[in-house]
Amino acid sequence: MPIIRKTVAQKGIMQTYNIYYESALTFHLLPMDEINRAKSVLIQIFSGNSSRTMLEKLVRETKVFFPDAVVVGTTTSGEISDQKLTTHKTLISITTFKKTKLSSFSIDGISPENSFEAGEILAQKLVKKDTRLLILYTEGLFVNPDDFLSGVSKTAPGVPVCGSVAADNGKFFETFVVHEDKVLSKGAVGIALGGKHLNVQMEYMSDWEPVGPELEITRSEKNRVYEINRQNAVDFYRHYLGEPFLENLPESGFEISLTFERDGCLLNRNAIAVDRNGALVFTGNVPEGSRCKFSYLDRNRIASKSFCGLKLFNDTHIESFFIFSGMGRKKFLKEISAKQVELFAEAAAVSGFFGYGEFIHKDGENCLLNQSCCVVGLSEGKGSSETESVCMIFHDQEGCEIQRALAHLVTVTNEELEEKARQLQMLLSYLPVGVVYFDENLQLTLFNDLGARLLGIDTTVEGYRDLNLLNEGWITTLFKETLIQKESISGGALTETSGGKRIYIRIKTVPMERDGEVVGAMAMIQAEGKL
């Protein structure tokens, strides 16, 4: 279905020029005099060619033609230029500013162990009082981007960060970042944009759909996960997603993610390898104790709804968009991802790339995302854009390998949950005593009919699961004391059942713990006798 759009925008103060590099002759196609007259010039190189020799040649040529420009760059898994998505190309994106100050700094020799400290150092060198935005590019294999971002955020809290993690077209062999005339294989580069006239807007699109049960990360260290739900993480993935999923890592890992919330950000982490110690290696840190769900990029869900990209920036004047997107979106969303980018390109210049992770600032926090689409809108001038509603509908007929893993996951999960529920309910129904389970908030989670009757619970009444509302206050007190004292407690008294009879019951509670914390309790109830 065609896109219908009408755009009226004032000419911006910022200007962005996008061109694909072929040779040194490429630069002669640009308005070099106009670019070099600008107060500040940012040149970003997004290269699908991971050859160090080629990159070193390119940065030397760039500095010859634009000696005063700030030159940065990164290798990619695809390039974004206005309405065009490419692979294995080298995009040169040049943005000129009339009022914004630029400064840059890079650091090499970063390892997973010192990534946090490297982030602190970079932020100390770059961030000033008037810094409005920090663009970060980190190498994709040796730098821990989560720790690096944490170091930056600790040193410069509140400073918005955007950017991405370098990629190499899904090979996971060698990635680079570029700064001035240097090509760094274990480094990171940052660009600080400062000045009161710079306007910055950020949004991101995730489009990940949760599926299956809630999972707990029971043993992990940074981006290595050893246990999920107290089971070996590799065996857990094999059980739920199938052996082919593990065999096809890292490619298959970008089809399904672990999704969890941290510091107000909904994060996705993708498995990319199994290390020599038997841990699953992910694209970012997965903290121990995290509550996660499997998620997948639902092509059909996105395709069946209208997507209005520019509504993210309603009533905001934008002169240039920088887009940082996850590698998997280009592969698995294909033309849908392209159409999303086109919506922004019709309003302003667009440049960016597909990488192995995306930095975004949202609700006061800097986050590392995976397989999202992060959009940064910049402007120096005041103006307005009038944009009609932009919608698109796709009918996606193409199948995806992900369906097999998802089908396996859903089938196994449902079978296990249904079978366990049947077995437990059957066991409780045959017990000669009443049994109830409740959580730390005294909310009933499981019970048999005898337990409900003896406690006087009418299951036909709304809110019957709240044990704070029991008619017999001594029972509620006994349950609360079990949670507070963290020990088994017994008690008994005359009480009225749900049938209206007065009988003597005895109750014995047993607290339930997880990781040393009481999360609820079980209570056994018996009429006119000892437990």
Coordinates of C-alpha atoms in Angstrom, one line a residue:
M1 CA 0.0 0.0 0.0
P2 CA 1.5 3.4 -0.9
I3 CA 2.6 5.9 1.7
I4 CA 0.8 9.2 1.4
R5 CA 2.6 12.2 3.0
K6 CA 2.6 16.0 2.7
T7 CA 5.5 17.8 4.4
V8 CA 6.1 21.6 4.8
A9 CA 9.3 22.4 6.6
Q10 CA 11.6 25.5 6.9
K11 CA 15.1 25.1 5.7
G12 CA 17.2 24.1 8.7
I13 CA 20.3 25.7 10.1
M14 CA 21.9 22.3 10.5
Q15 CA 22.7 20.6 7.2
T16 CA 23.4 16.9 6.6
Y17 CA 25.0 15.5 3.5
N18 CA 25.0 11.8 2.8
I19 CA 27.2 10.2 0.2
Y20 CA 28.5 6.6 -0.5
Y21 CA 32.3 6.4 -0.7
E22 CA 33.9 4.8 -3.7
S23 CA 37.3 6.6 -3.9
A24 CA 38.9 9.9 -3.2
L25 CA 37.0 11.3 -6.1
T26 CA 33.8 10.9 -4.1
F27 CA 34.6 14.0 -2.0
H28 CA 34.6 16.2 -5.1
L29 CA 30.8 15.6 -5.4
L30 CA 30.3 17.5 -2.1
P31 CA 30.1 21.3 -1.6
M32 CA 33.5 21.3 0.2
D33 CA 33.8 25.1 0.5
E34 CA 30.4 25.4 2.1
I35 CA 31.0 22.6 4.5
N36 CA 34.4 23.9 5.5
R37 CA 32.9 27.4 6.2
A38 CA 30.6 25.9 8.9
K39 CA 31.4 26.6 12.6
S40 CA 31.4 22.9 13.4
V41 CA 31.5 19.9 11.1
L42 CA 30.8 16.3 12.2
I43 CA 31.8 13.6 9.8
Q44 CA 30.5 10.1 10.6
I45 CA 31.7 7.1 8.6
F46 CA 29.4 4.0 8.7
S47 CA 31.2 1.2 6.9
G48 CA 30.0 -2.2 6.0
N49 CA 33.5 -3.0 4.9
S50 CA 35.5 -4.1 7.9
S51 CA 39.0 -3.8 6.3
R52 CA 41.4 -1.9 8.5
T53 CA 43.5 -0.9 5.5
M54 CA 40.5 0.6 3.7
L55 CA 39.4 2.5 6.8
E56 CA 42.8 3.9 7.4
K57 CA 43.0 5.1 3.8
L58 CA 39.5 6.7 4.1
V59 CA 40.2 8.6 7.2
R60 CA 43.4 10.0 5.8
E61 CA 41.6 11.2 2.7
T62 CA 38.8 12.7 4.8
K63 CA 41.2 14.8 6.9
V64 CA 42.8 16.1 3.7
F65 CA 39.5 17.5 2.4
F66 CA 38.0 18.5 5.8
P67 CA 41.0 19.2 8.1
D68 CA 39.0 20.9 10.8
A69 CA 36.1 18.5 11.0
V70 CA 35.5 16.0 13.8
V71 CA 35.8 12.6 12.2
V72 CA 34.4 9.5 13.8
G73 CA 33.0 6.2 12.5
T74 CA 32.2 2.6 13.0
T75 CA 31.9 -0.7 11.1
T76 CA 28.3 -1.9 10.6
S77 CA 25.8 -4.6 9.7
G78 CA 24.0 -2.2 7.3
E79 CA 23.9 1.5 6.6
I80 CA 21.0 4.0 6.7
S81 CA 21.0 6.9 4.3
D82 CA 17.8 8.9 3.9
Q83 CA 15.4 6.5 2.2
K84 CA 18.0 3.9 1.5
L85 CA 19.1 0.8 3.4
T86 CA 22.3 -0.8 2.2
T87 CA 24.8 -3.6 3.2
H88 CA 28.6 -3.8 2.6
K89 CA 28.6 -0.1 1.6
T90 CA 30.5 2.8 3.2
L91 CA 28.4 5.8 4.0
I92 CA 29.9 9.2 4.7
S93 CA 27.5 11.4 6.6
I94 CA 28.5 15.1 7.1
T95 CA 26.5 17.3 9.4
T96 CA 27.3 21.0 9.7
F97 CA 26.4 23.2 12.6
K98 CA 26.2 27.0 12.9
K99 CA 25.8 27.3 16.7
T100 CA 26.8 23.9 18.2
K101 CA 30.2 23.2 19.6
L102 CA 31.8 19.8 19.0
S103 CA 34.5 17.9 20.9
S104 CA 35.6 14.3 20.6
F105 CA 37.8 11.8 22.5
S106 CA 38.7 8.2 22.0
I107 CA 40.2 5.5 24.1
D108 CA 41.8 2.2 23.0
G109 CA 42.9 -1.0 24.7
I110 CA 39.5 -1.5 26.4
S111 CA 38.6 -5.0 27.7
P112 CA 35.5 -6.4 29.4
E113 CA 37.2 -6.0 32.7
N114 CA 38.0 -2.2 32.4
S115 CA 35.1 -1.1 30.3
F116 CA 33.5 0.8 33.2
E117 CA 36.7 2.7 33.9
A118 CA 37.1 3.5 30.2
G119 CA 33.6 5.0 30.2
E120 CA 34.4 7.1 33.3
I121 CA 37.6 8.5 31.6
L122 CA 35.8 9.3 28.3
A123 CA 33.0 11.2 30.1
Q124 CA 35.6 13.1 32.2
K125 CA 37.4 14.3 29.1
L126 CA 34.3 15.3 27.1
V127 CA 31.4 16.4 29.3
K128 CA 31.1 20.1 30.0
K129 CA 28.4 22.3 31.6
D130 CA 26.8 23.0 28.3
T131 CA 26.9 19.5 26.9
R132 CA 23.5 18.7 25.5
L133 CA 24.2 15.3 23.9
L134 CA 26.9 12.6 24.0
I135 CA 27.2 10.3 20.9
L136 CA 29.0 7.1 21.7
Y137 CA 30.4 4.3 19.4
T138 CA 32.0 1.3 21.0
E139 CA 33.8 -1.6 19.4
G140 CA 31.6 -4.7 19.3
L141 CA 33.6 -7.6 20.6
F142 CA 36.0 -6.6 23.3
V143 CA 34.2 -3.6 25.0
N144 CA 31.4 -4.4 27.4
P145 CA 28.9 -1.7 26.3
D146 CA 26.8 -2.1 29.4
D147 CA 29.7 -1.4 31.7
F148 CA 31.1 1.3 29.5
L149 CA 27.7 3.2 29.5
S150 CA 27.5 2.8 33.3
G151 CA 30.9 4.4 33.6
V152 CA 29.8 7.3 31.4
S153 CA 26.5 7.7 33.3
K154 CA 28.2 7.6 36.7
T155 CA 30.6 10.4 35.7
A156 CA 28.0 12.5 33.8
P157 CA 24.6 11.7 35.3
G158 CA 21.7 13.2 33.4
V159 CA 23.6 13.9 30.2
P160 CA 21.7 12.3 27.3
V161 CA 23.6 9.6 25.5
C162 CA 22.9 8.0 22.1
G163 CA 24.9 5.9 19.7
S164 CA 25.6 2.3 18.9
V165 CA 27.9 -0.7 19.2
A166 CA 30.0 -1.5 16.1
A167 CA 29.2 -4.5 14.0
D168 CA 30.6 -6.6 11.2
N169 CA 27.6 -8.0 9.3
G170 CA 26.9 -10.7 11.8
K171 CA 30.3 -12.4 11.6
F172 CA 31.4 -11.5 15.1
F173 CA 35.0 -11.6 13.9
E174 CA 36.4 -8.1 13.9
T175 CA 34.8 -4.7 14.4
F176 CA 36.4 -1.2 14.5
V177 CA 35.6 2.4 15.6
V178 CA 37.2 5.4 14.0
H179 CA 38.4 8.6 15.5
E180 CA 40.2 11.3 13.4
D181 CA 43.1 9.4 11.7
K182 CA 42.9 6.3 14.1
V183 CA 41.2 3.0 13.5
L184 CA 40.6 1.3 16.9
S185 CA 40.0 -2.5 17.3
K186 CA 39.4 -2.4 21.1
G187 CA 38.2 1.1 21.6
A188 CA 35.4 3.6 21.9
V189 CA 34.9 7.1 20.7
G190 CA 32.6 9.9 22.0
I191 CA 31.4 13.2 20.6
A192 CA 30.1 15.9 22.8
L193 CA 27.6 18.4 21.3
G194 CA 27.2 21.5 23.3
G195 CA 25.4 24.9 23.2
K196 CA 22.1 26.3 24.3
H197 CA 20.8 26.4 20.7
L198 CA 20.9 22.6 20.2
N199 CA 17.6 20.9 20.5
V200 CA 17.6 17.1 21.1
Q201 CA 14.7 14.7 20.9
M202 CA 15.0 10.9 21.3
E203 CA 12.6 8.0 20.9
Y204 CA 12.9 4.3 20.3
M205 CA 10.8 1.5 18.9
S206 CA 11.1 -2.0 20.2
D207 CA 8.4 -4.2 18.7
W208 CA 9.4 -7.2 20.7
E209 CA 6.5 -9.5 21.8
P210 CA 6.8 -11.4 25.1
V211 CA 5.9 -15.1 25.1
G212 CA 6.0 -17.9 27.6
P213 CA 6.4 -18.0 31.4
E214 CA 8.3 -15.6 33.6
L215 CA 11.9 -16.7 34.0
E216 CA 14.4 -15.9 36.8
I217 CA 18.1 -15.5 36.1
T218 CA 19.5 -17.4 39.1
R219 CA 23.2 -17.2 38.3
S220 CA 25.0 -14.8 36.0
E221 CA 28.0 -12.6 35.7
K222 CA 27.7 -9.5 33.6
N223 CA 26.8 -10.7 30.1
R224 CA 27.2 -14.4 30.9
V225 CA 24.3 -16.4 32.1
Y226 CA 24.9 -19.7 33.9
E227 CA 21.5 -20.6 35.3
I228 CA 17.9 -19.8 34.5
N229 CA 15.2 -21.0 37.0
R230 CA 18.1 -22.9 38.8
Q231 CA 18.8 -24.9 35.6
N232 CA 21.8 -24.8 33.4
A233 CA 21.2 -22.0 31.0
V234 CA 22.3 -23.8 27.9
D235 CA 20.1 -26.8 28.8
F236 CA 17.3 -24.5 29.5
Y237 CA 17.5 -22.9 26.0
R238 CA 17.9 -26.3 24.4
H239 CA 14.8 -27.6 26.2
Y240 CA 12.5 -24.6 25.3
L241 CA 13.9 -23.5 21.9
G242 CA 15.4 -26.7 20.5
E243 CA 18.9 -27.9 19.6
P244 CA 18.9 -26.1 16.2
F245 CA 18.6 -22.7 17.9
L246 CA 21.9 -23.3 19.8
E247 CA 23.6 -24.8 16.7
N248 CA 22.8 -21.7 14.7
L249 CA 24.2 -19.1 17.2
P250 CA 24.9 -16.2 16.9
E251 CA 22.5 -15.7 13.9
S252 CA 19.5 -17.4 15.6
G253 CA 20.1 -15.5 18.8
F254 CA 18.9 -12.3 17.2
E255 CA 15.5 -13.8 16.5
I256 CA 14.6 -14.4 20.2
S257 CA 15.6 -12.3 23.1
L258 CA 15.4 -12.2 26.9
T259 CA 13.3 -9.1 27.9
F260 CA 13.4 -7.5 31.3
E261 CA 13.1 -4.1 33.0
R262 CA 15.9 -2.2 34.5
D263 CA 15.9 1.5 35.7
G264 CA 12.7 2.1 33.8
C265 CA 14.0 0.8 30.5
L266 CA 12.6 -2.4 28.9
L267 CA 15.7 -4.2 27.8
N268 CA 16.3 -7.0 25.3
R269 CA 19.3 -9.2 25.4
N270 CA 20.2 -11.7 22.7
A271 CA 22.3 -14.9 23.1
I272 CA 25.2 -15.0 20.7
A273 CA 27.5 -17.8 21.9
V274 CA 28.2 -20.6 24.5
D275 CA 31.5 -19.9 26.2
R276 CA 34.1 -22.5 27.3
N277 CA 32.6 -22.6 30.8
G278 CA 29.2 -23.5 29.5
A279 CA 27.6 -20.1 30.0
L280 CA 25.3 -18.4 27.5
V281 CA 26.9 -15.2 26.3
F282 CA 24.5 -12.3 25.6
T283 CA 24.8 -8.9 23.8
G284 CA 24.6 -7.0 27.2
N285 CA 24.6 -7.6 30.9
V286 CA 21.8 -9.8 32.3
P287 CA 21.8 -9.1 36.1
E288 CA 21.4 -12.0 38.5
G289 CA 17.9 -12.0 39.9
S290 CA 16.3 -10.4 36.8
R291 CA 12.8 -11.5 35.9
C292 CA 12.7 -12.1 32.2
K293 CA 10.5 -13.4 29.4
F294 CA 11.4 -14.7 26.0
S295 CA 10.4 -12.2 23.3
Y296 CA 10.4 -12.2 19.5
L297 CA 10.1 -9.6 16.7
D298 CA 6.5 -10.2 15.6
R299 CA 6.4 -9.4 11.9
N300 CA 2.7 -10.1 11.7
R301 CA 1.9 -7.9 14.6
I302 CA 3.8 -5.0 13.2
A303 CA 2.5 -5.6 9.7
S304 CA -1.1 -5.7 10.8
K305 CA -1.1 -2.4 12.5
S306 CA -0.6 1.2 11.3
F307 CA 2.7 2.6 12.2
C308 CA 2.9 6.4 12.4
G309 CA 6.7 7.0 12.9
L310 CA 6.7 10.8 13.0
K311 CA 4.1 10.9 15.7
L312 CA 7.0 10.2 18.1
F313 CA 8.2 13.7 17.3
N314 CA 4.9 15.6 17.1
D315 CA 5.1 19.3 17.3
T316 CA 8.9 19.2 17.2
H317 CA 11.1 20.9 14.6
I318 CA 13.8 18.5 13.4
E319 CA 16.6 19.3 11.0
S320 CA 18.5 15.9 11.0
F321 CA 17.7 12.4 12.2
F322 CA 20.3 10.0 13.4
I323 CA 19.0 6.4 13.5
F324 CA 20.7 3.5 15.3
S325 CA 19.0 0.2 14.8
G326 CA 19.6 -3.4 15.8
M327 CA 21.1 -5.8 13.1
G328 CA 18.2 -8.2 13.5
R329 CA 15.6 -5.6 12.5
K330 CA 17.1 -5.2 9.1
K331 CA 17.2 -9.0 8.5
F332 CA 13.9 -10.1 10.1
L333 CA 11.7 -7.1 9.5
K334 CA 13.1 -6.3 6.1
E335 CA 10.8 -4.0 4.2
I336 CA 8.9 -3.0 7.3
S337 CA 12.2 -1.6 8.8
A338 CA 12.9 0.2 5.5
K339 CA 9.4 1.9 5.5
Q340 CA 9.9 3.0 9.1
V341 CA 13.1 4.8 8.1
E342 CA 11.4 6.3 5.1
L343 CA 8.9 8.1 7.3
F344 CA 11.6 10.0 9.0
A345 CA 13.5 10.6 5.8
E346 CA 10.6 12.5 4.3
A347 CA 10.8 15.1 7.1
A348 CA 14.6 15.6 7.4
A349 CA 17.9 14.2 6.5
V350 CA 18.5 10.7 7.9
S351 CA 21.8 8.8 8.6
G352 CA 22.7 5.9 10.7
F353 CA 23.5 2.2 10.7
F354 CA 22.6 -1.2 12.0
G355 CA 24.8 -2.4 14.9
Y356 CA 25.1 -4.8 17.8
G357 CA 23.4 -2.6 20.4
E358 CA 21.9 0.9 20.8
F359 CA 22.4 3.6 23.4
I360 CA 19.4 5.7 24.2
H361 CA 18.4 8.2 26.9
K362 CA 14.8 7.7 28.2
D363 CA 13.1 9.1 31.2
G364 CA 16.3 10.4 32.7
E365 CA 18.2 7.2 32.3
N366 CA 20.8 6.0 29.7
C367 CA 20.1 2.5 28.5
L368 CA 21.8 -0.1 26.3
L369 CA 19.1 -1.7 24.1
N370 CA 19.3 -4.6 21.6
Q371 CA 17.4 -5.0 18.4
S372 CA 15.5 -1.7 18.8
C373 CA 15.3 1.3 16.5
C374 CA 16.6 4.4 18.3
V375 CA 15.8 7.7 16.6
V376 CA 17.6 11.0 17.6
G377 CA 16.2 14.2 16.2
L378 CA 18.4 17.3 16.2
S379 CA 18.0 21.0 15.3
E380 CA 19.5 24.4 16.0
G381 CA 16.8 26.6 14.7
K382 CA 13.2 27.3 15.6
G383 CA 10.6 26.2 13.1
S384 CA 7.6 24.0 12.6
S385 CA 6.7 21.0 10.5
E386 CA 3.2 20.3 9.4
T387 CA 2.9 16.6 8.8
E388 CA -0.2 14.8 7.9
S389 CA -0.8 11.4 9.5
V390 CA 1.5 8.9 8.0
C391 CA 0.4 5.3 8.0
M392 CA 1.4 2.2 6.2
I393 CA 0.0 -1.3 6.1
F394 CA 1.9 -4.4 4.9
H395 CA 0.7 -7.9 4.3
D396 CA 3.7 -10.0 5.1
Q397 CA 3.5 -13.3 3.4
E398 CA 7.1 -14.4 4.0
G399 CA 7.7 -17.1 6.6
C400 CA 10.5 -16.9 9.2
E401 CA 12.7 -19.5 10.8
I402 CA 11.7 -18.0 14.1
Q403 CA 8.3 -19.7 14.0
R404 CA 9.8 -23.1 14.5
A405 CA 11.6 -22.1 17.7
L406 CA 8.5 -20.2 18.9
A407 CA 6.2 -23.1 18.2
H408 CA 8.5 -25.3 20.2
L409 CA 8.7 -22.9 23.1
V410 CA 4.9 -22.4 23.3
T411 CA 4.1 -26.0 22.9
V412 CA 6.5 -27.2 25.6
T413 CA 5.6 -24.4 28.0
N414 CA 1.9 -24.9 27.8
E415 CA 2.2 -28.7 28.1
E416 CA 4.4 -28.4 31.2
L417 CA 2.3 -25.8 32.9
E418 CA -1.0 -27.6 32.2
E419 CA 0.4 -30.9 33.3
K420 CA 1.9 -29.5 36.5
A421 CA -1.3 -27.6 37.3
R422 CA -3.4 -30.8 36.8
Q423 CA -1.1 -32.9 39.0
L424 CA -1.0 -30.3 41.8
Q425 CA -4.7 -29.7 41.8
M426 CA -5.4 -33.4 41.8
L427 CA -3.0 -33.9 44.7
L428 CA -4.6 -31.2 46.8
S429 CA -8.1 -32.5 46.2
Y430 CA -7.2 -35.9 47.6
L431 CA -5.5 -34.6 50.7
P432 CA -7.5 -35.2 54.0
V433 CA -6.6 -31.7 55.2
G434 CA -7.2 -28.2 53.9
V435 CA -4.3 -26.6 52.2
V436 CA -3.8 -23.0 51.1
Y437 CA -0.8 -21.1 49.6
F438 CA -0.5 -17.4 49.9
D439 CA 2.1 -14.8 48.9
E440 CA 3.9 -12.1 50.9
N441 CA 0.9 -9.8 50.5
L442 CA -1.5 -12.4 51.9
Q443 CA -3.0 -13.0 48.5
L444 CA -4.3 -16.6 48.0
T445 CA -2.4 -18.3 45.1
L446 CA -3.5 -21.9 45.4
F447 CA -5.9 -23.9 47.6
N448 CA -8.1 -27.0 47.7
D449 CA -11.9 -26.8 48.4
L450 CA -11.5 -28.1 52.0
G451 CA -9.0 -25.4 52.9
A452 CA -11.3 -22.7 51.5
R453 CA -14.3 -24.0 53.5
L454 CA -12.5 -24.3 56.8
L455 CA -11.2 -20.8 56.5
G456 CA -14.7 -19.5 55.8
I457 CA -13.8 -18.3 52.2
D458 CA -16.6 -17.9 49.8
T459 CA -15.0 -18.3 46.4
T460 CA -18.0 -16.8 44.6
V461 CA -17.3 -13.4 46.2
E462 CA -15.1 -10.8 44.4
G463 CA -11.8 -10.3 46.2
Y464 CA -12.0 -13.7 48.0
R465 CA -8.2 -14.2 47.5
D466 CA -7.4 -11.4 49.9
L467 CA -6.7 -13.1 53.2
N468 CA -6.5 -9.7 55.0
L469 CA -10.4 -9.8 54.7
L470 CA -10.9 -13.1 56.6
N471 CA -13.8 -13.0 59.2
E472 CA -11.6 -14.7 61.7
G473 CA -8.9 -12.1 62.6
W474 CA -6.7 -14.6 64.5
I475 CA -6.1 -16.5 61.3
T476 CA -4.9 -13.4 59.4
T477 CA -2.6 -12.6 62.4
L478 CA -1.2 -16.1 62.4
F479 CA -0.4 -15.8 58.6
K480 CA 1.2 -12.4 59.0
E481 CA 3.4 -13.6 61.9
T482 CA 4.6 -16.5 59.7
L483 CA 5.8 -14.1 57.1
I484 CA 7.4 -11.7 59.7
Q485 CA 9.0 -14.4 61.9
K486 CA 10.0 -16.5 58.9
E487 CA 9.2 -19.7 60.8
S488 CA 6.5 -22.3 61.1
I489 CA 3.6 -21.4 63.5
S490 CA 0.7 -23.5 64.8
G491 CA -2.6 -22.3 66.3
G492 CA -6.2 -23.2 66.8
A493 CA -9.6 -21.9 67.8
L494 CA -13.3 -22.1 67.2
T495 CA -14.2 -20.6 63.8
E496 CA -17.1 -20.4 61.4
T497 CA -16.8 -22.2 58.1
S498 CA -18.2 -21.0 54.8
G499 CA -21.2 -23.3 55.5
G500 CA -22.0 -21.4 58.7
K501 CA -20.9 -24.1 61.1
R502 CA -18.9 -23.4 64.3
I503 CA -16.0 -25.9 64.6
Y504 CA -12.6 -26.1 66.2
I505 CA -9.8 -26.0 63.6
R506 CA -6.0 -26.2 64.0
I507 CA -3.6 -24.5 61.5
K508 CA 0.1 -25.1 60.9
T509 CA 2.0 -22.8 58.6
V510 CA 5.3 -23.3 56.7
P511 CA 7.1 -20.2 55.2
M512 CA 8.4 -20.5 51.6
E513 CA 11.7 -18.9 50.7
R514 CA 13.5 -17.9 47.6
D515 CA 17.1 -16.7 47.8
G516 CA 16.8 -16.3 51.5
E517 CA 13.7 -14.1 51.4
V518 CA 10.2 -15.2 52.4
V519 CA 7.9 -15.0 49.4
G520 CA 4.8 -16.6 50.9
A521 CA 3.7 -19.6 53.0
M522 CA 1.6 -22.7 53.0
A523 CA -1.0 -23.5 55.6
M524 CA -2.5 -26.8 56.5
I525 CA -5.9 -26.7 58.2
Q526 CA -7.6 -29.6 60.0
A527 CA -10.9 -29.8 61.9
E528 CA -11.2 -31.2 65.4
G529 CA -7.8 -32.9 65.5
K530 CA -4.0 -32.5 65.4
L531 CA -2.0 -32.0 62.3

